[in-house]
mmCIF file of C-alpha atoms in Angstrom:
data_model
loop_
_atom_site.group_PDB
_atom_site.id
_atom_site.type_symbol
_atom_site.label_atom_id
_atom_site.label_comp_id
_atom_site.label_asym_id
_atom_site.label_seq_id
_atom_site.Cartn_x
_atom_site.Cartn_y
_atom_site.Cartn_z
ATOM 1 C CA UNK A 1 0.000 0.000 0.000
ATOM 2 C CA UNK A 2 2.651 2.210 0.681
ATOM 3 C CA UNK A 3 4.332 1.896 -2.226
ATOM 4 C CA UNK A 4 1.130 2.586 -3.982
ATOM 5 C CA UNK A 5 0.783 5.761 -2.516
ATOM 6 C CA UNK A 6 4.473 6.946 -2.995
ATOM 7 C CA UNK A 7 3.573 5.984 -6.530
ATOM 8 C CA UNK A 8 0.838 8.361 -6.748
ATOM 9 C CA UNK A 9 2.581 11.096 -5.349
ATOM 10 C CA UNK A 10 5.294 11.026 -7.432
ATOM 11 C CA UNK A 11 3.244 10.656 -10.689
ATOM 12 C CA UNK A 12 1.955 13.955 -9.351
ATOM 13 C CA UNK A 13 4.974 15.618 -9.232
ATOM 14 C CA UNK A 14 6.099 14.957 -12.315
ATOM 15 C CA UNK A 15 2.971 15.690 -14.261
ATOM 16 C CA UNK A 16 2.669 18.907 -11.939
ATOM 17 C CA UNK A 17 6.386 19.335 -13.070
ATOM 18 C CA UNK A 18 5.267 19.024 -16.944
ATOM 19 C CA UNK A 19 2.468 21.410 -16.421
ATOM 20 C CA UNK A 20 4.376 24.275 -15.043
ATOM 21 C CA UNK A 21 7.443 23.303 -17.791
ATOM 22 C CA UNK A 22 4.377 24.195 -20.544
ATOM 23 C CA UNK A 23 3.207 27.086 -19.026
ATOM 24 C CA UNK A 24 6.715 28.629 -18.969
ATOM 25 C CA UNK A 25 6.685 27.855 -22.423
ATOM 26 C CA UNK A 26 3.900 28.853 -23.562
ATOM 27 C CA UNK A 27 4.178 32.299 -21.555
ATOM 28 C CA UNK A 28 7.907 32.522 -23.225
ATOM 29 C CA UNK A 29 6.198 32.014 -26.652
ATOM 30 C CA UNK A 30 3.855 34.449 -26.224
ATOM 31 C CA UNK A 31 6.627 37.365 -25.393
ATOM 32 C CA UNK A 32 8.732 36.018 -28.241
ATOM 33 C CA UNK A 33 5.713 37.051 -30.508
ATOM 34 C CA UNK A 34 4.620 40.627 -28.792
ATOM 35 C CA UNK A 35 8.114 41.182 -29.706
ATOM 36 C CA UNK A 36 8.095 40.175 -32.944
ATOM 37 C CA UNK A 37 4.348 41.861 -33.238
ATOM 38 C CA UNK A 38 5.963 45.488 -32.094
ATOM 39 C CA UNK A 39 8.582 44.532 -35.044
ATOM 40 C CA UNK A 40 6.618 44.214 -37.652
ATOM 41 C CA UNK A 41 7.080 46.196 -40.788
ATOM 42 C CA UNK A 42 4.555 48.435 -41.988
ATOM 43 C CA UNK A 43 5.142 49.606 -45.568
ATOM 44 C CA UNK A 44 3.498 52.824 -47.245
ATOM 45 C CA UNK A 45 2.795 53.918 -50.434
ATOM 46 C CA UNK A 46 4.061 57.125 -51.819
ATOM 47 C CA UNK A 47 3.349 58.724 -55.296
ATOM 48 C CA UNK A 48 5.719 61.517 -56.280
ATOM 49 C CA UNK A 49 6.566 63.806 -59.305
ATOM 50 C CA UNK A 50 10.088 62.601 -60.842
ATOM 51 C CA UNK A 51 11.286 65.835 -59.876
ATOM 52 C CA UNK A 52 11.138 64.578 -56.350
ATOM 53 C CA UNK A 53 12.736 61.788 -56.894
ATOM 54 C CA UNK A 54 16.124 62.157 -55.486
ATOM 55 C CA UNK A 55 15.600 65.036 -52.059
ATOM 56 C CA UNK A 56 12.560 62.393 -51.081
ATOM 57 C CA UNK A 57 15.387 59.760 -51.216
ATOM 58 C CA UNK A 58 16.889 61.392 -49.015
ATOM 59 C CA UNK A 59 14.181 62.213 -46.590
ATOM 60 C CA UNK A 60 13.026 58.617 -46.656
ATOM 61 C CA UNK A 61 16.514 57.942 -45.222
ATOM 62 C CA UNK A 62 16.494 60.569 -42.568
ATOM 63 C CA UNK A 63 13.096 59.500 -41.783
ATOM 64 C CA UNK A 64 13.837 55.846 -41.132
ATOM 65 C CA UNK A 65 16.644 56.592 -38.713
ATOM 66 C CA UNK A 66 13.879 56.944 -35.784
ATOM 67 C CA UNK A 67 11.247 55.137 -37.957
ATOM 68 C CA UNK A 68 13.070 51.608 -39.127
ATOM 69 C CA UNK A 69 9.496 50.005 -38.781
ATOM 70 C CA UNK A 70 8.147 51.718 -41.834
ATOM 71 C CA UNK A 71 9.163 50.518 -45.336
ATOM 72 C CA UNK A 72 8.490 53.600 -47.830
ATOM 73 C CA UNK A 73 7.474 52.581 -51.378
ATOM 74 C CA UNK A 74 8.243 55.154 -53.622
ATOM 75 C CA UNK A 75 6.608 55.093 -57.646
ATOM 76 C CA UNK A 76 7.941 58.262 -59.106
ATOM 77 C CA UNK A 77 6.421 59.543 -62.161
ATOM 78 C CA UNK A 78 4.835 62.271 -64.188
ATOM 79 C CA UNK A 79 2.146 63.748 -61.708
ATOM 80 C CA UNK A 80 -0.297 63.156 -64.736
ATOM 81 C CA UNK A 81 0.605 59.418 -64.785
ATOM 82 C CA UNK A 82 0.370 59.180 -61.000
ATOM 83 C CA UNK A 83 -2.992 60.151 -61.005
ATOM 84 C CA UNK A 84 -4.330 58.132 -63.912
ATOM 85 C CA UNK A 85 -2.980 55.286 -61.889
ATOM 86 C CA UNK A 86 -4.538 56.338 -58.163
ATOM 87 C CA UNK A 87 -7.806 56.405 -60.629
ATOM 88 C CA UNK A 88 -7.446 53.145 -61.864
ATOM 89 C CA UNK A 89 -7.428 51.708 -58.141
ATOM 90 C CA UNK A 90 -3.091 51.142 -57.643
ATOM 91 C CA UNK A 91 -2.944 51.488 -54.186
ATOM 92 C CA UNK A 92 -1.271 54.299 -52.404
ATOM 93 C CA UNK A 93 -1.229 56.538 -49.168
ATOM 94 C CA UNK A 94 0.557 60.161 -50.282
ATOM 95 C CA UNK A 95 0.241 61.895 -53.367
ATOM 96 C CA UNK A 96 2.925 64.492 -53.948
ATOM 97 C CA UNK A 97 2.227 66.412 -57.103
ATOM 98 C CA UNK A 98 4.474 68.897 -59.165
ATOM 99 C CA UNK A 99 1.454 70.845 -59.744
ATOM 100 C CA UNK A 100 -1.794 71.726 -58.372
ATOM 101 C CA UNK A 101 -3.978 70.616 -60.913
ATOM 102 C CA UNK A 102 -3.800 67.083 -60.714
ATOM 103 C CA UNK A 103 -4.213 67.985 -56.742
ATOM 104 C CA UNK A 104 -7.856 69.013 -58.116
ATOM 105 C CA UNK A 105 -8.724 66.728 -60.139
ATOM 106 C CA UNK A 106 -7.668 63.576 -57.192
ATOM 107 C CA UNK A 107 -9.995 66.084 -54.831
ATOM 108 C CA UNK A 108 -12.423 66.659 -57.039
ATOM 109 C CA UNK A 109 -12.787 62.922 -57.490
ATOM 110 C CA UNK A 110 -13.173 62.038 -53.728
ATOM 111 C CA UNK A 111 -9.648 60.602 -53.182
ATOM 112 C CA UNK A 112 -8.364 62.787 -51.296
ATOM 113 C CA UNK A 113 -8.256 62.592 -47.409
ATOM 114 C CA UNK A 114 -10.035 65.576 -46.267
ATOM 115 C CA UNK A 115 -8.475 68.198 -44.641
ATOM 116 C CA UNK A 116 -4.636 66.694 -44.854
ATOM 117 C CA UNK A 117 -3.462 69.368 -48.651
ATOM 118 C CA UNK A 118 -0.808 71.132 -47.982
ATOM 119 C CA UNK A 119 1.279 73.406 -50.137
ATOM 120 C CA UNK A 120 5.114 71.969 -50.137
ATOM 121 C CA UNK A 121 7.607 73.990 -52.452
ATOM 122 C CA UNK A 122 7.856 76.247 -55.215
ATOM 123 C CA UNK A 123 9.965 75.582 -58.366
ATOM 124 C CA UNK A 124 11.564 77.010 -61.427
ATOM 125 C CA UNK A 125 11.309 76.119 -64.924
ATOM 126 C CA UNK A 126 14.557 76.501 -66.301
ATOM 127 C CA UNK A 127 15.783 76.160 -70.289
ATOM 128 C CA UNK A 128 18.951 73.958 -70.139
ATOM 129 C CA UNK A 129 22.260 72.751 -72.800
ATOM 130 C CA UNK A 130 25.075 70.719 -72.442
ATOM 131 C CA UNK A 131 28.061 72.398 -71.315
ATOM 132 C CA UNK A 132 30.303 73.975 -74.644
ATOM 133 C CA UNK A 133 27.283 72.896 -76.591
ATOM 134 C CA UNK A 134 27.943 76.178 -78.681
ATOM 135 C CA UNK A 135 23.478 76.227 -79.421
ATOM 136 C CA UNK A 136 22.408 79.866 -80.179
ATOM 137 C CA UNK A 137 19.355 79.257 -77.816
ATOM 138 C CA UNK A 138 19.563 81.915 -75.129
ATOM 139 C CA UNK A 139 15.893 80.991 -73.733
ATOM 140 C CA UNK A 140 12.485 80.425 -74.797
ATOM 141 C CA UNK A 141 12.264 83.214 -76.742
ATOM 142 C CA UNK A 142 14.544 82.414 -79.199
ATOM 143 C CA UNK A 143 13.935 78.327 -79.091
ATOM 144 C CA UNK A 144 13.260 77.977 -82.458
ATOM 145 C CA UNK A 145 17.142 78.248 -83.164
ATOM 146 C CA UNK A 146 17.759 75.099 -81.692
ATOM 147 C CA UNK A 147 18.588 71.665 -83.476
ATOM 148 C CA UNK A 148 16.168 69.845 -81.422
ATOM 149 C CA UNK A 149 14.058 70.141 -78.452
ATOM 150 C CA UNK A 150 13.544 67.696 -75.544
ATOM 151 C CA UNK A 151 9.897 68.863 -74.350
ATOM 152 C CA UNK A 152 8.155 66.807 -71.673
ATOM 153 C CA UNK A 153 3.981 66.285 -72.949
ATOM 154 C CA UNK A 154 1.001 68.859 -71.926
ATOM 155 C CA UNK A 155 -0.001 66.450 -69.548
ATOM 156 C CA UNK A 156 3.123 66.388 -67.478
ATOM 157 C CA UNK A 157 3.422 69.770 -65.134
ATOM 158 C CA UNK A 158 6.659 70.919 -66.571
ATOM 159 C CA UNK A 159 5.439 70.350 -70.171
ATOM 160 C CA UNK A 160 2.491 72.318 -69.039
ATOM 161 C CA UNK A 161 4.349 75.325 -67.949
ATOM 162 C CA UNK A 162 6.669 75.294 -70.998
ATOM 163 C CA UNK A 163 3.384 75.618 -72.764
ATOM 164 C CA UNK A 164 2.145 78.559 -70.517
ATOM 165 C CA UNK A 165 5.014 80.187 -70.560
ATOM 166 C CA UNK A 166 5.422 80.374 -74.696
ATOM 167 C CA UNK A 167 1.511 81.671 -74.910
ATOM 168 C CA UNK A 168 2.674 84.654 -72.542
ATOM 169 C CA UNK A 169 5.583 85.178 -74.725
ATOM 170 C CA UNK A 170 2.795 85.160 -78.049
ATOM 171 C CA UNK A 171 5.068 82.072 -79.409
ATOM 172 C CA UNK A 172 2.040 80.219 -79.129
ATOM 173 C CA UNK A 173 -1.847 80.632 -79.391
ATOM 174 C CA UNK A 174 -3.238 81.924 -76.133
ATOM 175 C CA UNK A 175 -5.901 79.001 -75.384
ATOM 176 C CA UNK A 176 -6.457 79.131 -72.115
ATOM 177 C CA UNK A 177 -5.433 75.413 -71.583
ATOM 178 C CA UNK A 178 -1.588 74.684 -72.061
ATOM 179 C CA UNK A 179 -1.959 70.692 -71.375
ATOM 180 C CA UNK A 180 -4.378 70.609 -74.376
ATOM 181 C CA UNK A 181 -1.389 71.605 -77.037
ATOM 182 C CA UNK A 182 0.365 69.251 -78.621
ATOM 183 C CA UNK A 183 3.531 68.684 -79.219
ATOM 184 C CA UNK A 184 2.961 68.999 -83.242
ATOM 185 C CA UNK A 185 1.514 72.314 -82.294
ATOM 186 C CA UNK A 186 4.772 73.645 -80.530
ATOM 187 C CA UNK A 187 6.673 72.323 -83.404
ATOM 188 C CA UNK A 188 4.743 74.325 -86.088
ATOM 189 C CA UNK A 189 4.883 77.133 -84.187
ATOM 190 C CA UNK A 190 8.704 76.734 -83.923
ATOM 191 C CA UNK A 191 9.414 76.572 -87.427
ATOM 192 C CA UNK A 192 9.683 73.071 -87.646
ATOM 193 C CA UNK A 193 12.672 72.702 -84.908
ATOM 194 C CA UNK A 194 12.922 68.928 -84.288
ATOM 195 C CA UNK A 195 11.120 67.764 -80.999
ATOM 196 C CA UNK A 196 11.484 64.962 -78.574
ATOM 197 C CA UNK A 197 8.170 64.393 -76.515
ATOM 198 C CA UNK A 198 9.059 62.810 -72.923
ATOM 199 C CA UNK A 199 7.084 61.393 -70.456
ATOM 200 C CA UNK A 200 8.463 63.020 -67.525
ATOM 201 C CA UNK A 201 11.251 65.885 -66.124
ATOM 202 C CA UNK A 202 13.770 63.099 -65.710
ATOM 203 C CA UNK A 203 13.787 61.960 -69.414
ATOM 204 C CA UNK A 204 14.086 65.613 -70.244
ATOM 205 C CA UNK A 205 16.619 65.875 -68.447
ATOM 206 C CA UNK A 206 18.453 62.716 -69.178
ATOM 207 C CA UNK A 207 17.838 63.476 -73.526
ATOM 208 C CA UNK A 208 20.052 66.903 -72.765
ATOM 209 C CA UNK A 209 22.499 65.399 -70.174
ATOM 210 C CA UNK A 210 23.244 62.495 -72.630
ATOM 211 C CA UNK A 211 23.289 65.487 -75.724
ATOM 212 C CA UNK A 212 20.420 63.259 -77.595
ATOM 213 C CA UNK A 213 18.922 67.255 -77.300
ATOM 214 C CA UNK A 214 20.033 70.258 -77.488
ATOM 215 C CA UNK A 215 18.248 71.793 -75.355
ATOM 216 C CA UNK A 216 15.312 71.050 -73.074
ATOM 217 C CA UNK A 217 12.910 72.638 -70.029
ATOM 218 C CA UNK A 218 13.138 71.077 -66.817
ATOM 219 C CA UNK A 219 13.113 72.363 -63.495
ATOM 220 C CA UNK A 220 15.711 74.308 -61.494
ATOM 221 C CA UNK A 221 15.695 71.515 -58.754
ATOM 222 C CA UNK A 222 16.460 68.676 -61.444
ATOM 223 C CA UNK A 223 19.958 70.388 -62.123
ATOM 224 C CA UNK A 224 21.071 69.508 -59.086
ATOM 225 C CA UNK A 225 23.682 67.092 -59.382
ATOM 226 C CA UNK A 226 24.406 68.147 -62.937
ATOM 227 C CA UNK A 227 26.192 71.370 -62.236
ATOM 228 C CA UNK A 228 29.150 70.250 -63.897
ATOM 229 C CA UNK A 229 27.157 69.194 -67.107
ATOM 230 C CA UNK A 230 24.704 71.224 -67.951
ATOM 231 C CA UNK A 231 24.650 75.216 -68.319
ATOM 232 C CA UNK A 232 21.357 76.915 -67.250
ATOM 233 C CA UNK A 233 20.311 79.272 -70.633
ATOM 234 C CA UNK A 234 17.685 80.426 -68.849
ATOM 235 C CA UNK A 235 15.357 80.670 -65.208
ATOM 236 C CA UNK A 236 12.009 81.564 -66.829
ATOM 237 C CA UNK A 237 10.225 83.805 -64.691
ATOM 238 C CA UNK A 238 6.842 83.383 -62.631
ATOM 239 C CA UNK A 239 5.462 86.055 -64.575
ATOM 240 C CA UNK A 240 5.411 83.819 -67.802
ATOM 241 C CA UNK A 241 4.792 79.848 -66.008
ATOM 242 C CA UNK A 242 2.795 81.250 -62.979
ATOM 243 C CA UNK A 243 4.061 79.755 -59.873
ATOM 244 C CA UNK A 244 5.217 76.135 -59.861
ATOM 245 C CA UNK A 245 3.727 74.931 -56.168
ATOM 246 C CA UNK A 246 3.903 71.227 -55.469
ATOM 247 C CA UNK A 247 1.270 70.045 -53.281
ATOM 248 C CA UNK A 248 1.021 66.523 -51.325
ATOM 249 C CA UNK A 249 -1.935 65.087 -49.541
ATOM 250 C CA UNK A 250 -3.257 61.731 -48.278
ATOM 251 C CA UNK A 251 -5.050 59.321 -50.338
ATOM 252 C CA UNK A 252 -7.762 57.543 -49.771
ATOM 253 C CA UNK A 253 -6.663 53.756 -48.676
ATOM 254 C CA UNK A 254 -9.351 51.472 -48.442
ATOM 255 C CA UNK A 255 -6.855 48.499 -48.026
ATOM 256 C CA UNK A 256 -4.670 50.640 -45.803
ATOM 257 C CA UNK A 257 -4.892 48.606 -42.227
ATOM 258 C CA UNK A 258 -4.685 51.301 -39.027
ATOM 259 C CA UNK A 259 -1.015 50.866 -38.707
ATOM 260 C CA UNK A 260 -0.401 52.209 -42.691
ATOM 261 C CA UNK A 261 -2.713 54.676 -41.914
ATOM 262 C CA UNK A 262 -0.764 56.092 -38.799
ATOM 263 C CA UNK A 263 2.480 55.196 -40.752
ATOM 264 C CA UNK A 264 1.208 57.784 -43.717
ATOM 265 C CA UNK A 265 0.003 60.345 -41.455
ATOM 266 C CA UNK A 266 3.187 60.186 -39.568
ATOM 267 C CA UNK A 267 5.421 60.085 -42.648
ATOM 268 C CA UNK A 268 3.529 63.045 -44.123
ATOM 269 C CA UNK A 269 3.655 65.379 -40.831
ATOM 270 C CA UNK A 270 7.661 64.916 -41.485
ATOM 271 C CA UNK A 271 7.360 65.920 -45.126
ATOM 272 C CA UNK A 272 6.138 69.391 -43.877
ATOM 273 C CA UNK A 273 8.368 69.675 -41.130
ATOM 274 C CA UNK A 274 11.110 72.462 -40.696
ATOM 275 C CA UNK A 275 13.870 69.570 -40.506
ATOM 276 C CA UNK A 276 12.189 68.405 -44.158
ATOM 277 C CA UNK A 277 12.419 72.295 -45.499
ATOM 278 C CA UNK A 278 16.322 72.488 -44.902
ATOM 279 C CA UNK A 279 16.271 69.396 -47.237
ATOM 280 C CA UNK A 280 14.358 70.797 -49.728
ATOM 281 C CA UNK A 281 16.218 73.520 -49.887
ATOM 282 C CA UNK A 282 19.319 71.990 -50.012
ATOM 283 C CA UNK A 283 17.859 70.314 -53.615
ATOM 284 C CA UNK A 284 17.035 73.909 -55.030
ATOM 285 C CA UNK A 285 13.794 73.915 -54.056
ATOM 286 C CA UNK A 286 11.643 76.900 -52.341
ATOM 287 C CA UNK A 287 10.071 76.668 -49.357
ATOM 288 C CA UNK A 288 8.522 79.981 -49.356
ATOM 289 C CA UNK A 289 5.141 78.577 -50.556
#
């Protein structure tokens, strides 16, 4: 009997023992994922103008320092093609437009989160050559005695104010709507001077820096970098383009999950912060919006 009960007891122990041994484990498991949880990568979805391409670079980096959590996907583009694409349902979380009319239009539609527009910077449109190109182009006014012409389209911003800017300076028609001209248009009104429509700033700027172009508008901002290749013929003026604000907002994110959400709002409250403007700046752009 007695070793019957010493039995017992010590089949008690040891399945008391096992119990306790789980529970450790189970309680270890659990902190193993909280940590994990707290971890977890959260990535966001940023649309910006080419032009922005390489200072956001920059601020994604600065921004991850304190924020390693949050993955930043950047799609860079013309802001025309940017919006087409927020239209057609791509998913994204910030919209950061070279120009306030594509702004509009993503408000006007209902895809913009209400209240959270901001006004960013202010660029220039500049008229730009390879260095010792020897081209007789001095600005706009004159373009037409250029070889050829790298000329971003009416729907992209900068091929927008190209197109404003030549109606103030009577070069061509005064139609009220720059983005509707056409490339064929600007070449008939130049006399014929060979064009090279691009889809964005950055090909612009890549068809001069590579000398497939003579010349070609881009912004002030996008010669950063290229100081040492290209030679700036000409800032045009505000009175002529009209000022060049870029504007950023939230999206709206249906498939955004609260973390994203808090992520974008976050990552957007640094975009417009003073430590973000000294960046800008540093990249040529204005902050004086």
């Amino acid at each position: 009997m007695r070793r019957r009960i010493l039995a017992v007891i010590l089949i008690s122990v040891m399945l008391f023992s096992m119990v306790g041994c789980t529970g450790d484990a189970e309680e270890s498991a659990g902190g193993a994922g909280g940590t994990a949880e707290s971890g977890k990568t959260t990535e966001i979805q940023v649309f910006i103008a080419a032009s922005l391409n390489t200072v956001m670079t920059e601020l994604a980096d600065l921004y991850n320092e304190d924020h390693p959590e949050v993955k930043i996907i950047y799609n860079a583009d013309s802001s025309g093609t940017l919006l087409t694409q927020i239209r057609e349902g791509y998913e994204c979380d910030i919209f950061f437009s070279a120009a306030q009319k594509q702004m509009d239009d993503l408000e006007a539609d209902g895809l913009m989160v209400e209240g959270t527009r901001a006004d960013v910077v202010n660029n220039q449109v500049v008229v730009v050559t390879l260095k010792d190109s020897g081209t007789k182009v001095t600005g706009l006014e004159d373009l037409d005695k250029a070889e050829s012409i790298a000329l971003a389209g009416g729907s992209v911003p900068v091929g927008k104010y190209t197109r404003q800017a030549l109606m103030n300076l009577s070069i061509l028609p005064d139609t009220g709507e720059p983005d509707k001209i056409t490339t064929e248009e600007v070449f008939e009104a130049l006399g014929g001077v060979e064009i090279s429509e691009q889809d964005n700033v950055s090909k612009v700027l890549t068809a001069v820096a590579e000398g497939s172009c003579e010349v070609g508008t881009t912004y002030y901002s996008d010669t950063y970098g290229y100081e040492d290749d290209l030679d700036i013929l000409q800032t045009v003026s505000y009175d002529l383009t009209g000022d060049v604000i870029y504007p950023v907002a939230r999206v709206v994110n249906e498939e955004a999950d609260e973390a994203q959400t808090a992520a974008a709002e976050d990552f957007l409250e640094f975009i417009l912060s003073d430590e973000a403007k000294a960046v800008f700046e540093s990249y040529y752009f204005d902050t004086d919006v």
